[in-house]
Coordinates of N, CA and C in Angstrom, one line a residue:
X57 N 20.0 -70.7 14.1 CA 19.6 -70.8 12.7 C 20.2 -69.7 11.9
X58 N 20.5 -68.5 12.3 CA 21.0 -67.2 11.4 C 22.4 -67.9 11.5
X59 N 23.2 -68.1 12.4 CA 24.7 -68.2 11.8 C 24.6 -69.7 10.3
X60 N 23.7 -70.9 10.6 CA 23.4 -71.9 9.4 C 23.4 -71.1 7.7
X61 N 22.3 -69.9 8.3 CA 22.0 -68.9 6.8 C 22.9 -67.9 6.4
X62 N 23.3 -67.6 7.3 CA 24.5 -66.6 7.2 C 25.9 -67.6 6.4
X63 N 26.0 -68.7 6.7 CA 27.3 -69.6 6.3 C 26.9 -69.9 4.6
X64 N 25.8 -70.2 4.5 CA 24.6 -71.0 3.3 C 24.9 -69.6 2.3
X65 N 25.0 -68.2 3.2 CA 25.2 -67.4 2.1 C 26.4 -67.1 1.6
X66 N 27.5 -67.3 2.5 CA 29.1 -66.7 2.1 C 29.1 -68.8 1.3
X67 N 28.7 -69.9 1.3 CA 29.2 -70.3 0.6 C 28.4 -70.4 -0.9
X68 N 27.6 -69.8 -0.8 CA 26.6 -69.8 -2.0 C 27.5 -68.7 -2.8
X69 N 28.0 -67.5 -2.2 CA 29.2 -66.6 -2.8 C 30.2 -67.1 -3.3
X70 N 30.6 -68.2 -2.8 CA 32.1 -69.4 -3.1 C 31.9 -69.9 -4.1
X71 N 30.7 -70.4 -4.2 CA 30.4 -71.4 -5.1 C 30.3 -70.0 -6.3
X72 N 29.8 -69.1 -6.1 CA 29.4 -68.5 -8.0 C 31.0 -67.6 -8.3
X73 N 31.8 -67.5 -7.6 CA 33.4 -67.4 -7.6 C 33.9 -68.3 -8.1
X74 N 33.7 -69.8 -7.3 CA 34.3 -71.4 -8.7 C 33.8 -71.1 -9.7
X75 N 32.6 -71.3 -9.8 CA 31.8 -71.1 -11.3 C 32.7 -70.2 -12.3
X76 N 32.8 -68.7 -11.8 CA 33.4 -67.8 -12.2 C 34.6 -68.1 -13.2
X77 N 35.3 -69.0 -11.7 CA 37.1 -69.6 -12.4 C 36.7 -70.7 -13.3
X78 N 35.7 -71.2 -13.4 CA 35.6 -72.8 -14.2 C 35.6 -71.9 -15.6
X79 N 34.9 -71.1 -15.1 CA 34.0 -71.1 -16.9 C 35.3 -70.0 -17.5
X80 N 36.2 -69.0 -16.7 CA 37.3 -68.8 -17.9 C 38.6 -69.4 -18.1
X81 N 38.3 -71.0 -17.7 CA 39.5 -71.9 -18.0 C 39.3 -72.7 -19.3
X82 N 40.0 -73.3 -20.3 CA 39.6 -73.6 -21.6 C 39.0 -74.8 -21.7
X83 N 38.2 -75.3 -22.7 CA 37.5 -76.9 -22.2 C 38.6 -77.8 -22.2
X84 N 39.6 -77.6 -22.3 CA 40.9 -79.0 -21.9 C 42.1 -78.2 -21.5
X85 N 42.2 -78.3 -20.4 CA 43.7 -78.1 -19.7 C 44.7 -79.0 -20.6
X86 N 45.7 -78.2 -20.7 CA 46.5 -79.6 -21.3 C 48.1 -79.7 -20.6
X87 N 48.6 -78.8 -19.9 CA 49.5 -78.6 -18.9 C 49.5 -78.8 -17.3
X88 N 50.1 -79.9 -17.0 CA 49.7 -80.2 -15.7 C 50.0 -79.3 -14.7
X89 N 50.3 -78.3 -14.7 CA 50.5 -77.4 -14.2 C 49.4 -76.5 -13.7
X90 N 48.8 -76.7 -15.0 CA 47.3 -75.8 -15.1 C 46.5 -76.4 -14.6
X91 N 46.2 -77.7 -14.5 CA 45.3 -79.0 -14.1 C 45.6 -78.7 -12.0
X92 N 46.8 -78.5 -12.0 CA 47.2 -78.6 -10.6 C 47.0 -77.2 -10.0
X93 N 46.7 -76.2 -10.8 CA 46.4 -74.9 -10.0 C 45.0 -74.9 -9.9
X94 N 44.6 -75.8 -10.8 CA 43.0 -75.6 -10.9 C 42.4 -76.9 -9.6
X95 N 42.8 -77.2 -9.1 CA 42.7 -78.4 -8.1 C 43.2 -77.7 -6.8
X96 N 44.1 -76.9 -6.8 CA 44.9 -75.8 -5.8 C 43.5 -75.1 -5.6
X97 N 43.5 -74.8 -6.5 CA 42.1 -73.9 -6.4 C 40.9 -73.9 -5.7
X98 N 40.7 -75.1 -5.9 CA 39.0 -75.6 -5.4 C 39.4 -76.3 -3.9
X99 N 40.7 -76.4 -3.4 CA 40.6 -76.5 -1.7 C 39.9 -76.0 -1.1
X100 N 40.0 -74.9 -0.8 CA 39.4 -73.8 -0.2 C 38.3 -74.3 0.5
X101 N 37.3 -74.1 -1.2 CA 35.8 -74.5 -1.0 C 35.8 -76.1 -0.2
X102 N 36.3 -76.6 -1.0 CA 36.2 -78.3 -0.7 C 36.1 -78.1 1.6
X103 N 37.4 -77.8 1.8 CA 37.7 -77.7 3.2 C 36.5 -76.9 3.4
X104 N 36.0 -75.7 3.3 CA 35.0 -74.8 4.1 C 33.5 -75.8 3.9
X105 N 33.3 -77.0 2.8 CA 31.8 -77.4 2.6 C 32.0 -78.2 3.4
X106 N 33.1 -79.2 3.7 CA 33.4 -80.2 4.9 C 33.1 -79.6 6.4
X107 N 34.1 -78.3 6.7 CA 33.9 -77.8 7.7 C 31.9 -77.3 8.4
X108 N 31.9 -77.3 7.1 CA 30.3 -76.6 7.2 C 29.4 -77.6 7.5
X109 N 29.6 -78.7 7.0 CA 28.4 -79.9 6.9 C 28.8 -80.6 8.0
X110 N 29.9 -80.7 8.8 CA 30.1 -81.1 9.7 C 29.3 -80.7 10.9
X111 N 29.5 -79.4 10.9 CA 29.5 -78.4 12.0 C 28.0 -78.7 11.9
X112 N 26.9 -78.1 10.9 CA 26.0 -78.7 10.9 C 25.5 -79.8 11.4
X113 N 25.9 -80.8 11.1 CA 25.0 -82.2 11.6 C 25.6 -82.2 12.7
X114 N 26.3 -81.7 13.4 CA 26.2 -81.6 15.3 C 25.5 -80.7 16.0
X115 N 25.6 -79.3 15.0 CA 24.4 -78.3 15.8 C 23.1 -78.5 15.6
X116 N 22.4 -79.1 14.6 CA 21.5 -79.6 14.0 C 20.8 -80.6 15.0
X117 N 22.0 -81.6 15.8 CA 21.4 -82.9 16.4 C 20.9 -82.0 17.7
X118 N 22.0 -81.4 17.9 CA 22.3 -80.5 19.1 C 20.8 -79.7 19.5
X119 N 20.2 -79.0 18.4 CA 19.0 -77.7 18.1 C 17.4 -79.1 18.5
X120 N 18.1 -80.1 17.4 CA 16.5 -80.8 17.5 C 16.3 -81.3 18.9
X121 N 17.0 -82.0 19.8 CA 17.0 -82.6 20.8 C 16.2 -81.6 21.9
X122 N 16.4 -80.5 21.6 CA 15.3 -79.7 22.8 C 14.2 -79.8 22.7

């Protein structure tokens, strides 16, 4: 359960880092360039909440079954 809380916290850190980048980008991108760094951007997170929720619902099945 501590490594689940431990992960819950470095991505609760990710997420207020996107926030961070959302909020000093302008309300309309208008260069696709800028649209595409800002998509570049948010991989990271995207792959580490997949990696996480995955990993989860096998250790999860794994923990209840005892």
């Amino acid at each position: 359960a501590k490594v689940y809380l431990a992960e819950h916290a470095k991505l609760a850190a990710m997420l207020g880092e996107w926030r961070d980048t959302l909020a000093r980008q302008p309300a309309r991108l208008d260069q696709p360039e800028q649209r595409l760094a800002l998509l570049d951007a948010s991989l990271l997170m995207q792959h580490l909440l997949e990696h996480h929720f995955e990993r989860e619902e096998k250790g999860l099945l794994i923990e209840t079954r005892r």
